[in-house]
Amino acid sequence: MFRYIVRRLLQMVLTFFGATFLLYALVFANQKDPIQALVGERPVTESQRIALTQRYHLDEGFFMQYWYYMKGLLTGDFGTSLTGRKIVDMMADAWPVTLRLALIAIVIAATFSVTVGVYSALKRGGLFDNVSLVITLVLLAMPIVVIAPLFQLIFGIQLGWFPPTATRDATVWQLLLPAIVLACIVIAPEMRVTRTSVVENLRADYVRTARAKGLTRMRVIWVHVLRNSLIPVVTLIGVDLGGLMAGAIVTEHVFNIPGVGFNLARAIRTEDGPLVVGFVSILVILFLFINLLVDLLYAALDPRIRYE
């Protein structure tokens, strides 16, 4: 187990440096005017050009610029946004609300998809199974750019069931509607994977053996079948984190939540390169550690798995 963790950490380090290098290159490399690339279409005075050149080491080569950026990143200095604010301060304000939103969305998606997926597998071919299939197809066909404003209009404004917007210090109730919207982008695949996995395990030999020993149907399903069926679902939940972070850009923008997605959307719209690179770099780190956690959960779900 220890050697496996060390090997995975080394892979994560290589992935992190590769991802941040590509990101930095896409934003800043091969620009005819790197200063104009930093500030977008806004006019720049000569004094501002001198200041930006010194701040971002634009008088040196691209690899040296990347080195200075990584040096600051590894020491906790993410630089300064074009608005003049320290990026680390903006992260401190944005990350708490985004993490709460993502956590609520993951809980909603996992609870709904596993429950409905298991019941659909038990009633496969029936009315409930067919209705759940139609729901998944509808969710897969509707992008989040449609779901978010639609849910806000219907459930937040017209019906008034939920608050239509949320603040930085939003409660769970205020984040519930945007969390449901965010969960919609991952519920459909998780539900279908759960159903397929449960159907396959219900046909396994160990299920017939457990029933022959006299175990109740509910114990066989919820203890033996579900535990083995959750392995691909847990994998999918870890991968879906990237989809949730991408969906948060739209969701937070629509519901006016000042989180990571809201700041990223604003940075992209205003062409704030340093802010985009800083926030996405942290998203890369978060995604890598979530995937490591998912790998380690395999052994807990299936004792047959050993990391040698």
C-alpha positions as a Markdown table, in Angstrom:
| # | Residue | x | y | z |
|---|---|---|---|---|
| 1 | Met | 0.0 | 0.0 | 0.0 |
| 2 | Phe | 2.8 | 2.4 | 0.9 |
| 3 | Arg | 4.6 | 1.8 | -2.4 |
| 4 | Tyr | 1.4 | 2.3 | -4.3 |
| 5 | Ile | 0.7 | 5.6 | -2.6 |
| 6 | Val | 4.2 | 6.8 | -3.3 |
| 7 | Arg | 3.9 | 5.8 | -7.0 |
| 8 | Arg | 0.6 | 7.5 | -7.3 |
| 9 | Leu | 2.0 | 10.7 | -5.7 |
| 10 | Leu | 4.8 | 10.7 | -8.2 |
| 11 | Gln | 2.3 | 10.4 | -11.0 |
| 12 | Met | 0.3 | 13.2 | -9.6 |
| 13 | Val | 3.4 | 15.5 | -9.4 |
| 14 | Leu | 4.2 | 14.8 | -13.1 |
| 15 | Thr | 0.5 | 15.3 | -14.1 |
| 16 | Phe | 0.4 | 18.6 | -12.1 |
| 17 | Phe | 3.5 | 20.0 | -13.7 |
| 18 | Gly | 2.3 | 18.9 | -17.2 |
| 19 | Ala | -1.2 | 20.3 | -16.8 |
| 20 | Thr | 0.0 | 23.7 | -15.4 |
| 21 | Phe | 2.6 | 24.0 | -18.1 |
| 22 | Leu | 0.0 | 23.4 | -20.8 |
| 23 | Leu | -2.3 | 25.8 | -19.1 |
| 24 | Tyr | 0.3 | 28.5 | -18.8 |
| 25 | Ala | 1.4 | 28.0 | -22.4 |
| 26 | Leu | -2.1 | 28.3 | -23.7 |
| 27 | Val | -2.7 | 31.5 | -21.9 |
| 28 | Phe | 0.7 | 33.3 | -22.3 |
| 29 | Ala | 2.9 | 31.5 | -24.9 |
| 30 | Asn | 3.2 | 32.6 | -28.5 |
| 31 | Gln | 1.7 | 36.0 | -28.0 |
| 32 | Lys | 2.7 | 38.8 | -30.2 |
| 33 | Asp | 2.2 | 41.3 | -27.4 |
| 34 | Pro | 2.3 | 39.4 | -24.0 |
| 35 | Ile | 1.2 | 42.6 | -22.1 |
| 36 | Gln | -1.8 | 43.0 | -24.3 |
| 37 | Ala | -2.6 | 39.3 | -23.8 |
| 38 | Leu | -2.5 | 40.0 | -20.0 |
| 39 | Val | -4.9 | 42.9 | -20.0 |
| 40 | Gly | -7.1 | 42.0 | -23.0 |
| 41 | Glu | -8.5 | 44.8 | -25.1 |
| 42 | Arg | -8.0 | 47.5 | -22.5 |
| 43 | Pro | -5.5 | 50.3 | -23.3 |
| 44 | Val | -2.1 | 50.2 | -21.5 |
| 45 | Thr | 0.1 | 53.2 | -20.7 |
| 46 | Glu | 3.9 | 53.0 | -20.9 |
| 47 | Ser | 4.3 | 53.0 | -17.1 |
| 48 | Gln | 1.8 | 50.1 | -16.9 |
| 49 | Arg | 3.8 | 48.2 | -19.5 |
| 50 | Ile | 7.0 | 48.7 | -17.5 |
| 51 | Ala | 5.3 | 47.6 | -14.3 |
| 52 | Leu | 3.7 | 44.5 | -15.9 |
| 53 | Thr | 7.0 | 43.6 | -17.6 |
| 54 | Gln | 8.8 | 43.6 | -14.2 |
| 55 | Arg | 6.0 | 41.8 | -12.4 |
| 56 | Tyr | 5.6 | 38.9 | -14.8 |
| 57 | His | 9.3 | 38.8 | -16.0 |
| 58 | Leu | 8.2 | 39.4 | -19.6 |
| 59 | Asp | 11.7 | 40.5 | -20.6 |
| 60 | Glu | 12.9 | 36.9 | -20.0 |
| 61 | Gly | 12.1 | 33.7 | -21.9 |
| 62 | Phe | 8.8 | 31.8 | -21.6 |
| 63 | Phe | 10.4 | 28.9 | -19.6 |
| 64 | Met | 11.8 | 31.4 | -17.1 |
| 65 | Gln | 8.4 | 33.0 | -16.8 |
| 66 | Tyr | 6.9 | 29.6 | -16.1 |
| 67 | Trp | 9.7 | 28.9 | -13.6 |
| 68 | Tyr | 8.9 | 32.1 | -11.7 |
| 69 | Tyr | 5.2 | 31.3 | -11.8 |
| 70 | Met | 5.7 | 27.8 | -10.4 |
| 71 | Lys | 8.1 | 29.1 | -7.8 |
| 72 | Gly | 5.4 | 31.5 | -6.5 |
| 73 | Leu | 2.7 | 28.8 | -6.8 |
| 74 | Leu | 4.7 | 26.3 | -4.7 |
| 75 | Thr | 5.3 | 29.0 | -2.0 |
| 76 | Gly | 1.7 | 30.1 | -1.9 |
| 77 | Asp | 2.1 | 33.2 | -4.0 |
| 78 | Phe | -0.4 | 33.0 | -6.9 |
| 79 | Gly | 0.3 | 36.5 | -8.1 |
| 80 | Thr | -2.0 | 39.5 | -8.5 |
| 81 | Ser | -5.2 | 39.8 | -10.6 |
| 82 | Leu | -5.5 | 42.5 | -13.2 |
| 83 | Thr | -8.1 | 44.1 | -10.8 |
| 84 | Gly | -5.2 | 44.7 | -8.3 |
| 85 | Arg | -6.3 | 42.1 | -5.8 |
| 86 | Lys | -4.1 | 39.2 | -4.6 |
| 87 | Ile | -5.3 | 36.0 | -6.2 |
| 88 | Val | -4.8 | 34.1 | -2.9 |
| 89 | Asp | -7.2 | 36.5 | -1.2 |
| 90 | Met | -9.8 | 36.0 | -3.9 |
| 91 | Met | -9.4 | 32.2 | -3.5 |
| 92 | Ala | -9.9 | 32.5 | 0.3 |
| 93 | Asp | -13.2 | 34.2 | -0.4 |
| 94 | Ala | -14.3 | 32.0 | -3.3 |
| 95 | Trp | -13.4 | 28.4 | -2.3 |
| 96 | Pro | -15.6 | 28.0 | 0.8 |
| 97 | Val | -18.9 | 28.6 | -0.9 |
| 98 | Thr | -17.9 | 26.5 | -4.0 |
| 99 | Leu | -16.8 | 23.6 | -1.8 |
| 100 | Arg | -20.1 | 23.7 | 0.1 |
| 101 | Leu | -22.0 | 23.8 | -3.2 |
| 102 | Ala | -20.0 | 20.9 | -4.7 |
| 103 | Leu | -20.4 | 18.8 | -1.5 |
| 104 | Ile | -24.2 | 19.3 | -1.4 |
| 105 | Ala | -24.4 | 18.5 | -5.2 |
| 106 | Ile | -22.3 | 15.3 | -4.7 |
| 107 | Val | -24.5 | 14.1 | -1.8 |
| 108 | Ile | -27.7 | 14.8 | -3.8 |
| 109 | Ala | -26.4 | 13.1 | -6.9 |
| 110 | Ala | -25.0 | 10.0 | -5.1 |
| 111 | Thr | -28.1 | 9.5 | -2.9 |
| 112 | Phe | -30.6 | 9.9 | -5.8 |
| 113 | Ser | -28.6 | 8.0 | -8.4 |
| 114 | Val | -27.8 | 5.0 | -6.2 |
| 115 | Thr | -31.3 | 4.7 | -4.7 |
| 116 | Val | -33.0 | 5.0 | -8.1 |
| 117 | Gly | -30.4 | 2.9 | -9.9 |
| 118 | Val | -30.8 | 0.0 | -7.4 |
| 119 | Tyr | -34.6 | 0.1 | -7.5 |
| 120 | Ser | -34.5 | 0.2 | -11.3 |
| 121 | Ala | -32.3 | -2.8 | -11.4 |
| 122 | Leu | -34.7 | -4.7 | -9.0 |
| 123 | Lys | -37.7 | -3.7 | -11.2 |
| 124 | Arg | -35.9 | -3.9 | -14.5 |
| 125 | Gly | -38.2 | -3.9 | -17.5 |
| 126 | Gly | -41.0 | -2.4 | -15.4 |
| 127 | Leu | -42.7 | 1.0 | -15.4 |
| 128 | Phe | -40.3 | 2.5 | -12.8 |
| 129 | Asp | -37.3 | 1.3 | -14.8 |
| 130 | Asn | -38.6 | 2.8 | -18.1 |
| 131 | Val | -39.6 | 6.1 | -16.4 |
| 132 | Ser | -36.1 | 6.4 | -14.9 |
| 133 | Leu | -34.6 | 5.7 | -18.3 |
| 134 | Val | -36.6 | 8.5 | -19.9 |
| 135 | Ile | -35.5 | 10.9 | -17.1 |
| 136 | Thr | -31.8 | 10.1 | -17.7 |
| 137 | Leu | -32.2 | 10.6 | -21.4 |
| 138 | Val | -33.8 | 14.0 | -20.7 |
| 139 | Leu | -31.1 | 15.0 | -18.3 |
| 140 | Leu | -28.4 | 13.9 | -20.8 |
| 141 | Ala | -30.0 | 15.9 | -23.6 |
| 142 | Met | -30.3 | 19.1 | -21.6 |
| 143 | Pro | -27.0 | 21.1 | -21.1 |
| 144 | Ile | -26.5 | 22.9 | -17.8 |
| 145 | Val | -26.7 | 26.3 | -19.7 |
| 146 | Val | -30.4 | 25.4 | -20.2 |
| 147 | Ile | -31.1 | 23.6 | -16.8 |
| 148 | Ala | -29.7 | 26.4 | -14.6 |
| 149 | Pro | -31.7 | 29.4 | -15.9 |
| 150 | Leu | -34.8 | 27.1 | -16.4 |
| 151 | Phe | -34.7 | 25.9 | -12.8 |
| 152 | Gln | -34.0 | 29.4 | -11.5 |
| 153 | Leu | -37.0 | 30.8 | -13.4 |
| 154 | Ile | -39.5 | 28.1 | -12.5 |
| 155 | Phe | -38.5 | 27.1 | -8.9 |
| 156 | Gly | -36.8 | 30.3 | -7.8 |
| 157 | Ile | -38.8 | 33.1 | -9.3 |
| 158 | Gln | -42.2 | 31.9 | -10.5 |
| 159 | Leu | -43.0 | 29.3 | -7.8 |
| 160 | Gly | -40.7 | 30.8 | -5.1 |
| 161 | Trp | -39.8 | 27.5 | -3.6 |
| 162 | Phe | -36.1 | 28.3 | -3.4 |
| 163 | Pro | -34.0 | 31.5 | -3.2 |
| 164 | Pro | -33.2 | 32.5 | -6.8 |
| 165 | Thr | -29.7 | 33.8 | -5.8 |
| 166 | Ala | -27.1 | 33.1 | -3.1 |
| 167 | Thr | -24.4 | 35.0 | -1.3 |
| 168 | Arg | -20.9 | 34.2 | -0.2 |
| 169 | Asp | -22.2 | 33.2 | 3.3 |
| 170 | Ala | -25.2 | 31.3 | 1.9 |
| 171 | Thr | -26.9 | 28.7 | 4.0 |
| 172 | Val | -27.6 | 25.1 | 2.8 |
| 173 | Trp | -31.2 | 26.1 | 1.9 |
| 174 | Gln | -29.9 | 29.0 | -0.3 |
| 175 | Leu | -27.5 | 26.6 | -2.0 |
| 176 | Leu | -30.0 | 23.8 | -2.5 |
| 177 | Leu | -31.4 | 24.8 | -5.8 |
| 178 | Pro | -28.0 | 25.5 | -7.5 |
| 179 | Ala | -26.8 | 22.2 | -6.0 |
| 180 | Ile | -29.7 | 20.4 | -7.6 |
| 181 | Val | -28.9 | 22.0 | -10.9 |
| 182 | Leu | -25.2 | 21.0 | -10.5 |
| 183 | Ala | -26.2 | 17.5 | -9.6 |
| 184 | Cys | -28.3 | 17.1 | -12.7 |
| 185 | Ile | -25.2 | 16.9 | -14.9 |
| 186 | Val | -23.9 | 13.8 | -13.2 |
| 187 | Ile | -27.1 | 12.1 | -11.9 |
| 188 | Ala | -27.9 | 10.4 | -15.3 |
| 189 | Pro | -24.6 | 8.6 | -15.9 |
| 190 | Glu | -24.3 | 7.6 | -12.2 |
| 191 | Met | -27.8 | 6.2 | -12.2 |
| 192 | Arg | -27.3 | 4.1 | -15.3 |
| 193 | Val | -24.0 | 2.8 | -14.1 |
| 194 | Thr | -25.5 | 1.8 | -10.8 |
| 195 | Arg | -28.4 | 0.0 | -12.5 |
| 196 | Thr | -26.1 | -1.9 | -14.9 |
| 197 | Ser | -23.7 | -2.9 | -12.1 |
| 198 | Val | -26.5 | -4.1 | -9.8 |
| 199 | Val | -28.1 | -6.1 | -12.6 |
| 200 | Glu | -24.8 | -7.9 | -13.3 |
| 201 | Asn | -24.1 | -8.6 | -9.7 |
| 202 | Leu | -27.6 | -10.0 | -9.1 |
| 203 | Arg | -26.7 | -12.8 | -11.6 |
| 204 | Ala | -23.4 | -13.6 | -9.9 |
| 205 | Asp | -22.7 | -17.0 | -8.2 |
| 206 | Tyr | -22.1 | -15.5 | -4.8 |
| 207 | Val | -25.7 | -14.1 | -4.8 |
| 208 | Arg | -27.2 | -17.5 | -5.4 |
| 209 | Thr | -24.9 | -18.9 | -2.7 |
| 210 | Ala | -26.0 | -16.2 | -0.2 |
| 211 | Arg | -29.7 | -17.0 | -0.9 |
| 212 | Ala | -29.0 | -20.7 | -0.6 |
| 213 | Lys | -27.6 | -20.1 | 2.9 |
| 214 | Gly | -30.9 | -18.5 | 3.9 |
| 215 | Leu | -30.0 | -14.8 | 3.9 |
| 216 | Thr | -32.9 | -12.5 | 3.4 |
| 217 | Arg | -33.3 | -10.7 | 0.0 |
| 218 | Met | -32.8 | -7.3 | 1.5 |
| 219 | Arg | -29.6 | -8.3 | 3.2 |
| 220 | Val | -28.2 | -9.9 | 0.0 |
| 221 | Ile | -29.0 | -6.7 | -2.0 |
| 222 | Trp | -28.0 | -4.0 | 0.4 |
| 223 | Val | -25.0 | -5.7 | 2.0 |
| 224 | His | -23.5 | -8.0 | -0.7 |
| 225 | Val | -24.7 | -6.8 | -4.1 |
| 226 | Leu | -24.6 | -3.0 | -3.4 |
| 227 | Arg | -21.1 | -3.2 | -2.0 |
| 228 | Asn | -19.7 | -4.8 | -5.1 |
| 229 | Ser | -21.8 | -2.7 | -7.4 |
| 230 | Leu | -20.5 | 0.6 | -5.9 |
| 231 | Ile | -16.9 | 0.2 | -7.2 |
| 232 | Pro | -17.6 | 1.6 | -10.8 |
| 233 | Val | -20.0 | 4.2 | -9.2 |
| 234 | Val | -17.3 | 5.5 | -6.9 |
| 235 | Thr | -14.9 | 5.7 | -9.9 |
| 236 | Leu | -17.5 | 7.7 | -11.8 |
| 237 | Ile | -18.2 | 10.0 | -8.9 |
| 238 | Gly | -14.4 | 10.8 | -8.7 |
| 239 | Val | -14.3 | 11.5 | -12.5 |
| 240 | Asp | -17.5 | 13.6 | -12.3 |
| 241 | Leu | -15.8 | 16.0 | -10.0 |
| 242 | Gly | -14.3 | 17.6 | -13.0 |
| 243 | Gly | -17.7 | 17.9 | -14.6 |
| 244 | Leu | -19.0 | 19.5 | -11.4 |
| 245 | Met | -16.2 | 22.1 | -11.4 |
| 246 | Ala | -16.9 | 22.9 | -15.1 |
| 247 | Gly | -20.7 | 23.1 | -14.3 |
| 248 | Ala | -20.0 | 25.4 | -11.4 |
| 249 | Ile | -18.8 | 28.1 | -13.9 |
| 250 | Val | -22.3 | 28.3 | -15.3 |
| 251 | Thr | -24.3 | 27.6 | -12.1 |
| 252 | Glu | -22.5 | 30.1 | -10.0 |
| 253 | His | -22.8 | 32.7 | -12.8 |
| 254 | Val | -26.5 | 32.2 | -13.2 |
| 255 | Phe | -27.3 | 32.1 | -9.4 |
| 256 | Asn | -24.8 | 35.0 | -8.8 |
| 257 | Ile | -22.8 | 32.9 | -6.3 |
| 258 | Pro | -19.3 | 34.5 | -5.7 |
| 259 | Gly | -17.4 | 31.2 | -5.8 |
| 260 | Val | -14.7 | 29.7 | -8.0 |
| 261 | Gly | -16.9 | 29.3 | -11.0 |
| 262 | Phe | -18.1 | 32.8 | -10.8 |
| 263 | Asn | -14.6 | 34.2 | -10.6 |
| 264 | Leu | -13.4 | 32.0 | -13.4 |
| 265 | Ala | -16.3 | 33.1 | -15.7 |
| 266 | Arg | -15.5 | 36.7 | -14.9 |
| 267 | Ala | -11.8 | 36.2 | -15.5 |
| 268 | Ile | -12.4 | 34.6 | -18.9 |
| 269 | Arg | -14.9 | 37.3 | -19.9 |
| 270 | Thr | -12.4 | 40.1 | -18.9 |
| 271 | Glu | -9.4 | 38.2 | -20.2 |
| 272 | Asp | -7.7 | 38.1 | -16.8 |
| 273 | Gly | -5.0 | 35.6 | -17.6 |
| 274 | Pro | -3.3 | 35.4 | -14.1 |
| 275 | Leu | -6.6 | 34.8 | -12.4 |
| 276 | Val | -7.5 | 32.0 | -14.8 |
| 277 | Val | -4.2 | 30.2 | -14.4 |
| 278 | Gly | -4.3 | 30.6 | -10.6 |
| 279 | Phe | -7.7 | 29.2 | -10.1 |
| 280 | Val | -7.4 | 26.4 | -12.7 |
| 281 | Ser | -4.1 | 25.3 | -11.1 |
| 282 | Ile | -5.8 | 24.7 | -7.8 |
| 283 | Leu | -8.6 | 22.8 | -9.6 |
| 284 | Val | -5.9 | 20.5 | -11.0 |
| 285 | Ile | -4.6 | 19.8 | -7.6 |
| 286 | Leu | -8.0 | 19.1 | -6.2 |
| 287 | Phe | -8.9 | 16.8 | -9.0 |
| 288 | Leu | -5.7 | 14.8 | -8.6 |
| 289 | Phe | -6.2 | 14.3 | -4.9 |
| 290 | Ile | -9.9 | 13.3 | -5.3 |
| 291 | Asn | -8.8 | 10.6 | -7.8 |
| 292 | Leu | -6.2 | 9.3 | -5.3 |
| 293 | Leu | -8.9 | 9.1 | -2.6 |
| 294 | Val | -11.1 | 7.2 | -5.0 |
| 295 | Asp | -8.3 | 4.7 | -5.7 |
| 296 | Leu | -7.8 | 4.1 | -2.0 |
| 297 | Leu | -11.5 | 3.6 | -1.5 |
| 298 | Tyr | -11.4 | 0.6 | -3.8 |
| 299 | Ala | -9.8 | -1.6 | -1.1 |
| 300 | Ala | -12.5 | -0.6 | 1.4 |
| 301 | Leu | -15.2 | -1.5 | -1.0 |
| 302 | Asp | -13.7 | -4.7 | -2.3 |
| 303 | Pro | -11.3 | -6.7 | 0.0 |
| 304 | Arg | -10.0 | -8.6 | -3.0 |
| 305 | Ile | -8.2 | -5.5 | -4.2 |
| 306 | Arg | -4.7 | -5.2 | -2.9 |
| 307 | Tyr | -2.2 | -2.5 | -3.9 |
| 308 | Glu | 1.0 | -4.4 | -4.2 |
